[in-house]
mmCIF file of C-alpha atoms and ligand atoms in Angstrom:
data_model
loop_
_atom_site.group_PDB
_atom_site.id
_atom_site.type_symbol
_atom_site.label_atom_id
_atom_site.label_comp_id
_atom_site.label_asym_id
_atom_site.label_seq_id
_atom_site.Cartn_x
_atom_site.Cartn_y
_atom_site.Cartn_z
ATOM 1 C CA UNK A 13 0.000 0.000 0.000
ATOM 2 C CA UNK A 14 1.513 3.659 -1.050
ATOM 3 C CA UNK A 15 1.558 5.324 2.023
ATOM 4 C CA UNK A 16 -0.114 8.881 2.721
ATOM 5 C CA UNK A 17 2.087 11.591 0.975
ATOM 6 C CA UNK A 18 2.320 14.658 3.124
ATOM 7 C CA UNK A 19 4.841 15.763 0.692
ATOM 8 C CA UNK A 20 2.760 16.760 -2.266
ATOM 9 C CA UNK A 21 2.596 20.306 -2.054
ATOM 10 C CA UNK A 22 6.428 20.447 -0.746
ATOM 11 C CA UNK A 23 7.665 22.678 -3.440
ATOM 12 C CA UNK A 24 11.153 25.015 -3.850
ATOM 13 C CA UNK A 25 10.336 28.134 -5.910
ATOM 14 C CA UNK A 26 13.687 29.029 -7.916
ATOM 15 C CA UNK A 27 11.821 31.805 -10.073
ATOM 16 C CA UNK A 28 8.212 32.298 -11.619
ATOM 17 C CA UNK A 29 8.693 29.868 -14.236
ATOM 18 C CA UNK A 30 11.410 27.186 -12.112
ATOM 19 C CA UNK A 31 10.553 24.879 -9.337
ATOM 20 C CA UNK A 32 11.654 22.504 -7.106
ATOM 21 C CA UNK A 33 9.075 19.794 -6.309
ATOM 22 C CA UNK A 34 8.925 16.939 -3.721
ATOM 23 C CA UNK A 35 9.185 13.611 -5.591
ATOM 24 C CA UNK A 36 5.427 12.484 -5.383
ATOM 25 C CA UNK A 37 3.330 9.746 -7.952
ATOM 26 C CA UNK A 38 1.863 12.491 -9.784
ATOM 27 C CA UNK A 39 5.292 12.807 -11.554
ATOM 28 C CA UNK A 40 6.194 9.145 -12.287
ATOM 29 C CA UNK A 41 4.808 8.809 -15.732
ATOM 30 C CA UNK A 42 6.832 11.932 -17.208
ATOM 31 C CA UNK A 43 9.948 11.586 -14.784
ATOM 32 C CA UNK A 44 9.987 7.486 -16.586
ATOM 33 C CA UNK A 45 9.872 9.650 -19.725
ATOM 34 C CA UNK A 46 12.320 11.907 -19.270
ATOM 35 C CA UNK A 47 14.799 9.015 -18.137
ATOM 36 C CA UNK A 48 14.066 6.886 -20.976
ATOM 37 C CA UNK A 49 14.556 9.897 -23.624
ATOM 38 C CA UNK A 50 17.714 10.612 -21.595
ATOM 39 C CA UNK A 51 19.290 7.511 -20.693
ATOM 40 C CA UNK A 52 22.319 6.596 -23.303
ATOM 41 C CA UNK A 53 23.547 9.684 -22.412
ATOM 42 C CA UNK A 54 23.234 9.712 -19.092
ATOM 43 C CA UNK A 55 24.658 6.342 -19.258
ATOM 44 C CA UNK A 56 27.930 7.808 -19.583
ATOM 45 C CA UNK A 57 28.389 9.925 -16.424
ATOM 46 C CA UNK A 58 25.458 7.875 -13.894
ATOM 47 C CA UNK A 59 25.250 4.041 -13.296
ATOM 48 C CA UNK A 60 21.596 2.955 -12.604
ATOM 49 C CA UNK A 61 19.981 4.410 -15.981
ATOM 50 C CA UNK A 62 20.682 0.888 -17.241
ATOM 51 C CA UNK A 63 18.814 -0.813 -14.385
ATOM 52 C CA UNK A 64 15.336 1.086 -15.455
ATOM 53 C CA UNK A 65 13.306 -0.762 -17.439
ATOM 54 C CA UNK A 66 9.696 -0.550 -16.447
ATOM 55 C CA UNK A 67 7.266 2.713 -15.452
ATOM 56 C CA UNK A 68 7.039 0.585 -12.112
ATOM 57 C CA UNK A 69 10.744 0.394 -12.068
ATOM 58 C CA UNK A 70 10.509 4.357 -11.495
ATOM 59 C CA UNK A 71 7.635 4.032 -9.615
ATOM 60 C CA UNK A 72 9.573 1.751 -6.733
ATOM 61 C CA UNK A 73 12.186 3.444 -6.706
ATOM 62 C CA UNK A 74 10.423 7.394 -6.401
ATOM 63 C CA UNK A 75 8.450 5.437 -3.260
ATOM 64 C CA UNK A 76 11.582 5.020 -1.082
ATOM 65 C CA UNK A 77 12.852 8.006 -2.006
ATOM 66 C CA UNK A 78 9.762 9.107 -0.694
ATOM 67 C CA UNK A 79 10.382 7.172 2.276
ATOM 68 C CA UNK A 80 13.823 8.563 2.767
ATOM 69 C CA UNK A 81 12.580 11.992 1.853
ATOM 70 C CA UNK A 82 9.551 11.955 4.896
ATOM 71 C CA UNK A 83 12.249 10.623 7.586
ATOM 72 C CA UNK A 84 15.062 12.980 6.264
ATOM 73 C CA UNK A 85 17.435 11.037 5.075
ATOM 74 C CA UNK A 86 17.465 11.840 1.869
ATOM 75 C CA UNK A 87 15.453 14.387 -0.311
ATOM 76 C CA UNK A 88 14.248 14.383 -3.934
ATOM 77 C CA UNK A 89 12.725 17.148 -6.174
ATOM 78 C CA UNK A 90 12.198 17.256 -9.680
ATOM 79 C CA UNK A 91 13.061 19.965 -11.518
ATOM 80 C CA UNK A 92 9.998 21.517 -13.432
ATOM 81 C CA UNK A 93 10.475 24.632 -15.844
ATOM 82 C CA UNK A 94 7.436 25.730 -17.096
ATOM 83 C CA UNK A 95 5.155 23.117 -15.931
ATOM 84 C CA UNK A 96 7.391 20.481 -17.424
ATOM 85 C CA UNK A 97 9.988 17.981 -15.669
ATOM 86 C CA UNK A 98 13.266 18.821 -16.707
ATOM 87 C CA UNK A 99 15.987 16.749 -14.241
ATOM 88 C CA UNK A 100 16.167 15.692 -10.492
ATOM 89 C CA UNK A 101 17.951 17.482 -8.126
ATOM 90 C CA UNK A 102 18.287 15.772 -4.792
ATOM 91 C CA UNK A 103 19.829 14.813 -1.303
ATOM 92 C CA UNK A 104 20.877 11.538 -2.084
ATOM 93 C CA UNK A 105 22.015 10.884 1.629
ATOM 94 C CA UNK A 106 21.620 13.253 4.390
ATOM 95 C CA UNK A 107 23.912 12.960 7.930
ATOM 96 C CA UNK A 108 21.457 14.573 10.660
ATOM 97 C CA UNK A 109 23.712 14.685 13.151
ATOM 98 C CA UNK A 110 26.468 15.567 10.799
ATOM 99 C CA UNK A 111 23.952 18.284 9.252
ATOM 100 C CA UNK A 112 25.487 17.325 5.716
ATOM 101 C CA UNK A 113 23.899 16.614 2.769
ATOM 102 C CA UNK A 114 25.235 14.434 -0.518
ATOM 103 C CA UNK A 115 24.076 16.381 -3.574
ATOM 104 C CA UNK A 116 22.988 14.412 -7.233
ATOM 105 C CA UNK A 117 21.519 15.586 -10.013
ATOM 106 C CA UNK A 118 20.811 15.543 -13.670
ATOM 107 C CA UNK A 119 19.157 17.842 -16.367
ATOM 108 C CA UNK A 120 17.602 16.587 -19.867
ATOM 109 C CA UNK A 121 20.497 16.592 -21.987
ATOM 110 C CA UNK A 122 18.454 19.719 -24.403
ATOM 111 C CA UNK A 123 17.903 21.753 -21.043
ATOM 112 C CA UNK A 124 21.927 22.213 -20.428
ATOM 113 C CA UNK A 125 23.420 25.467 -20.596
ATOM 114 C CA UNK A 126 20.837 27.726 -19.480
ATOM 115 C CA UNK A 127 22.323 27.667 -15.775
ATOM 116 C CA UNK A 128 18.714 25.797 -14.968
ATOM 117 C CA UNK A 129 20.964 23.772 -12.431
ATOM 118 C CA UNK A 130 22.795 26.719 -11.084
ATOM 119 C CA UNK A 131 19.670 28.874 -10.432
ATOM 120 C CA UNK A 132 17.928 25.454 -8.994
ATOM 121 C CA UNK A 133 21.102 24.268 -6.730
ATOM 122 C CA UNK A 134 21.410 27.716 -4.882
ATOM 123 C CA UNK A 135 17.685 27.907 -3.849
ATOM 124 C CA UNK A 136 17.742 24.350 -2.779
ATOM 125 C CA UNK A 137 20.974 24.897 -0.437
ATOM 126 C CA UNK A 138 19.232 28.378 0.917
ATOM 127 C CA UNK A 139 16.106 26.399 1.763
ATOM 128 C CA UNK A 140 18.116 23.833 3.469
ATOM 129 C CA UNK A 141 20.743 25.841 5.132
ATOM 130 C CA UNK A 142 17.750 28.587 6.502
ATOM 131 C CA UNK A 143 15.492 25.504 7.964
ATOM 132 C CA UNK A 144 19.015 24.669 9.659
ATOM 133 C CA UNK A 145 18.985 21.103 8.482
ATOM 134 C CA UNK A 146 21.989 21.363 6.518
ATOM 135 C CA UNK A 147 25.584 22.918 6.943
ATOM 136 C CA UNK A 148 27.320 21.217 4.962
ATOM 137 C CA UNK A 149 26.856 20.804 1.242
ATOM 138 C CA UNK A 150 29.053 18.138 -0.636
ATOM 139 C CA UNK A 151 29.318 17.640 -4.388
ATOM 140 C CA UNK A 152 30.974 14.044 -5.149
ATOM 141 C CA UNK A 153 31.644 13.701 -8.785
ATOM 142 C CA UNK A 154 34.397 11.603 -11.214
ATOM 143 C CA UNK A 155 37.342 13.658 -11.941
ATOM 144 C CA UNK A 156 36.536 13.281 -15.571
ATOM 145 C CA UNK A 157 32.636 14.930 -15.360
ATOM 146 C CA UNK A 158 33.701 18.282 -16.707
ATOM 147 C CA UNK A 159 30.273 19.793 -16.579
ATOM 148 C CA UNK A 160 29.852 18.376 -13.156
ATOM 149 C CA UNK A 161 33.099 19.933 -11.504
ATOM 150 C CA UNK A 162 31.907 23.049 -13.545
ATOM 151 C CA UNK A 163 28.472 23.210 -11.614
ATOM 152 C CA UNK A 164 30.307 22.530 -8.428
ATOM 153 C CA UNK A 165 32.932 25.545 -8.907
ATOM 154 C CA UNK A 166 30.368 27.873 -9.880
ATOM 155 C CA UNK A 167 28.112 27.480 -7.294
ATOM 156 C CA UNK A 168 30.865 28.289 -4.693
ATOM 157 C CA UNK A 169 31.889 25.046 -3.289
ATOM 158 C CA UNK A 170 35.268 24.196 -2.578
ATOM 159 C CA UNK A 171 37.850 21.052 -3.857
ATOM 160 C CA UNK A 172 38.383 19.354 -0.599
ATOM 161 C CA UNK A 173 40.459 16.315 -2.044
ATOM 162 C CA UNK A 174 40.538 14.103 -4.582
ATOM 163 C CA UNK A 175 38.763 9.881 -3.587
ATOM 164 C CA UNK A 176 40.620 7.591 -5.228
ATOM 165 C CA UNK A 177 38.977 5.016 -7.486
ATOM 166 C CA UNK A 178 35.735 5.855 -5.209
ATOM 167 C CA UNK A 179 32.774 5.629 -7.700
ATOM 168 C CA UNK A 180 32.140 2.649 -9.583
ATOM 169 C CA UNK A 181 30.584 3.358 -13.665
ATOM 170 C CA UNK A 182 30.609 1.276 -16.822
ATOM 171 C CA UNK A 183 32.832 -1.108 -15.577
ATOM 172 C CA UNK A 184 35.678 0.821 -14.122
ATOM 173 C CA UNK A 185 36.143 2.692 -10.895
ATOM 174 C CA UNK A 186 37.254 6.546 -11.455
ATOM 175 C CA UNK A 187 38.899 9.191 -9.182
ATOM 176 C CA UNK A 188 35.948 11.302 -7.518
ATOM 177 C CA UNK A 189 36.506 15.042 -7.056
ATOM 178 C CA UNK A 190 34.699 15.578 -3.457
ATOM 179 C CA UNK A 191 33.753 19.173 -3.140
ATOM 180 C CA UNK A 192 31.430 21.392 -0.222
ATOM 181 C CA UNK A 193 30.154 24.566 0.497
ATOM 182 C CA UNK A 194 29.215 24.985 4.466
ATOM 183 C CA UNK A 195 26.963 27.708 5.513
ATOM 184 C CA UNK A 196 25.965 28.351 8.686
ATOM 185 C CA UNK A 197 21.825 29.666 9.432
ATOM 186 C CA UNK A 198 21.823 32.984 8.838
ATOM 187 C CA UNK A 199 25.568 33.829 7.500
ATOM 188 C CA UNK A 200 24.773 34.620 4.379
HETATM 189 C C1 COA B 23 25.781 18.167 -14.655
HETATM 190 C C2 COA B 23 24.658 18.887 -15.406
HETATM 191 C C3 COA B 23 23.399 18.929 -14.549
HETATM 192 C C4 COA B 23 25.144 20.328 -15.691
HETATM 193 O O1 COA B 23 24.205 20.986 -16.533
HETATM 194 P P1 COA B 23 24.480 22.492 -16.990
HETATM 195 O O2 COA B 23 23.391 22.919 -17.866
HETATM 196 O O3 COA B 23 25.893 22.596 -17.493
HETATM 197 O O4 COA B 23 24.456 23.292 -15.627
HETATM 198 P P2 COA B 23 23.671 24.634 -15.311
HETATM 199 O O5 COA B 23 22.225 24.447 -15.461
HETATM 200 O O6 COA B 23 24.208 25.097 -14.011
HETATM 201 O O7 COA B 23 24.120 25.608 -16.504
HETATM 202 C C5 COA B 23 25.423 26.108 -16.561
HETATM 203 C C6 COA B 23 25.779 26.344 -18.004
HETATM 204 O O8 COA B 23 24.809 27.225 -18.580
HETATM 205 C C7 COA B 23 25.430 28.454 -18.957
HETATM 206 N N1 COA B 23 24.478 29.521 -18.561
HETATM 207 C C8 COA B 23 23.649 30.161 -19.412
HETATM 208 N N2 COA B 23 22.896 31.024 -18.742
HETATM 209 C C9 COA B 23 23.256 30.951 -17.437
HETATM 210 C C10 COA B 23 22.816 31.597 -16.268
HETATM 211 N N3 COA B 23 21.852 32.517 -16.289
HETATM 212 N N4 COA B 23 23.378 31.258 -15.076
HETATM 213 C C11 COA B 23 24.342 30.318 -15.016
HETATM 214 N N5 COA B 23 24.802 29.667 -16.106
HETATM 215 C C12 COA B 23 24.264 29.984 -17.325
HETATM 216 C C13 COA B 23 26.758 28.491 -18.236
HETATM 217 O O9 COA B 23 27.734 29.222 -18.952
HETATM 218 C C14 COA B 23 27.117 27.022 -18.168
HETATM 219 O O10 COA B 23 27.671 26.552 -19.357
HETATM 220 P P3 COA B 23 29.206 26.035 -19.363
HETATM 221 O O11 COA B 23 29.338 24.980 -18.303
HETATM 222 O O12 COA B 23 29.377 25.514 -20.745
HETATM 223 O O13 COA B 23 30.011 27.254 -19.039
HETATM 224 C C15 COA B 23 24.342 18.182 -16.761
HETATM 225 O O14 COA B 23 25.467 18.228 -17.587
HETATM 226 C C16 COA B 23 23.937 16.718 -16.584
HETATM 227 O O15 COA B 23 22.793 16.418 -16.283
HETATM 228 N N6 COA B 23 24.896 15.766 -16.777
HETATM 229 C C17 COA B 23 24.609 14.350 -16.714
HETATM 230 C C18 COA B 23 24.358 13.872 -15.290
HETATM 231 C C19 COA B 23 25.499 14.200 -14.356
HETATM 232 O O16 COA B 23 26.670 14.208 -14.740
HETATM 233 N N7 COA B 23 25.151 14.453 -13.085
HETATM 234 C C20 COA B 23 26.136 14.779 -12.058
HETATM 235 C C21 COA B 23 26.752 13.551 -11.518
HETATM 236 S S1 COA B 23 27.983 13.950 -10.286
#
């Protein structure tokens, strides 16, 4: 049974025309979509597009992100421009006690380069930082993900170090840039 989703209205606004919204069912049908239209070419910087086969595929796995989204573990929004889902942009762990949060996301490929990320990423970190459930914001991504480090660097986080061999993808395991931004409630 899909449990009660307090969640639905849960929404980020980024600008009149950009929001954040709370994963919810509402969205599986176009997120499945949007994945399937996307997925060789997210293939080559993300792991699990291959695993998605089925709508119900996307289905299960929006439900425990659900899950992990009501007991704050983890968070999940889609992206929607216009009315339309454009990309994910999530917690993909949170530490409570460490108040950090892991940061993922992807864009449809024909929605890059129109800072869409960039505008999205720094209203979700306000949001988070001002509710004081976050202080530290970490970017993990392969040394190699160009556009990735790029988002990273011009949102204002910071190379911390360099994890060897510490993220597993078509078969090999690359070097992972680890990046974060901290900000304390109220310091900026
Ligand atoms: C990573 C990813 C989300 C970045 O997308 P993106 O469109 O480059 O990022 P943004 O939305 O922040 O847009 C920034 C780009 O738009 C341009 N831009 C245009 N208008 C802009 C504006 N008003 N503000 C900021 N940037 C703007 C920037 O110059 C920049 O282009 P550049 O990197 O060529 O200089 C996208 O490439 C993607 O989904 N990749 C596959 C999945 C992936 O790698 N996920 C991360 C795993 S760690």
């Amino acid at each position: 049974m899909i449990p009660e989703n307090p969640l639905q209205d849960e929404m980020i606004e980024v600008s009149p025309e950009l929001k954040l919204k709370a994963a919810d069912d509402i969205f599986v049908s176009e997120l499945h979509q949007l994945i399937l239209k996307n997925r060789q070419w997210l293939q080559h910087s993300l792991n699990w597009p291959q695993f998605v086969g089925s709508e119900e595929d996307t289905r299960q796995n929006m439900l425990s992100n659900r899950l992990l989204h009501q007991r704050g573990y983890a968070k999940m929004f889609l992206i929607v421009k216009s009315e339309e889902v454009v990309g994910v942009l999530s917690f993909n762990a949170i530490e409570p006690l460490n108040k950090t949060g892991y940061i993922g996301y992807w864009l449809d490929e024909s929605h890059q380069g129109q800072g869409i990320l960039a505008a999205c990423l720094e209203a979700f970190i306000r949001y988070y930082s001002q509710q004081g459930e976050v202080r530290r914001f970490v970017i993990k991504c392969r040394v190699e993900n160009q556009s990735s480090n790029r988002v990273a660097l011009r949102n204002g986080f910071v190379l911390e170090g360099c994890l060897r061999q510490a993220e597993f993808l078509n078969g090999h395991y690359h070097d992972q840039n680890i990046y974060a931004r901290i900000i304390d409630e109220g310091s900026e």
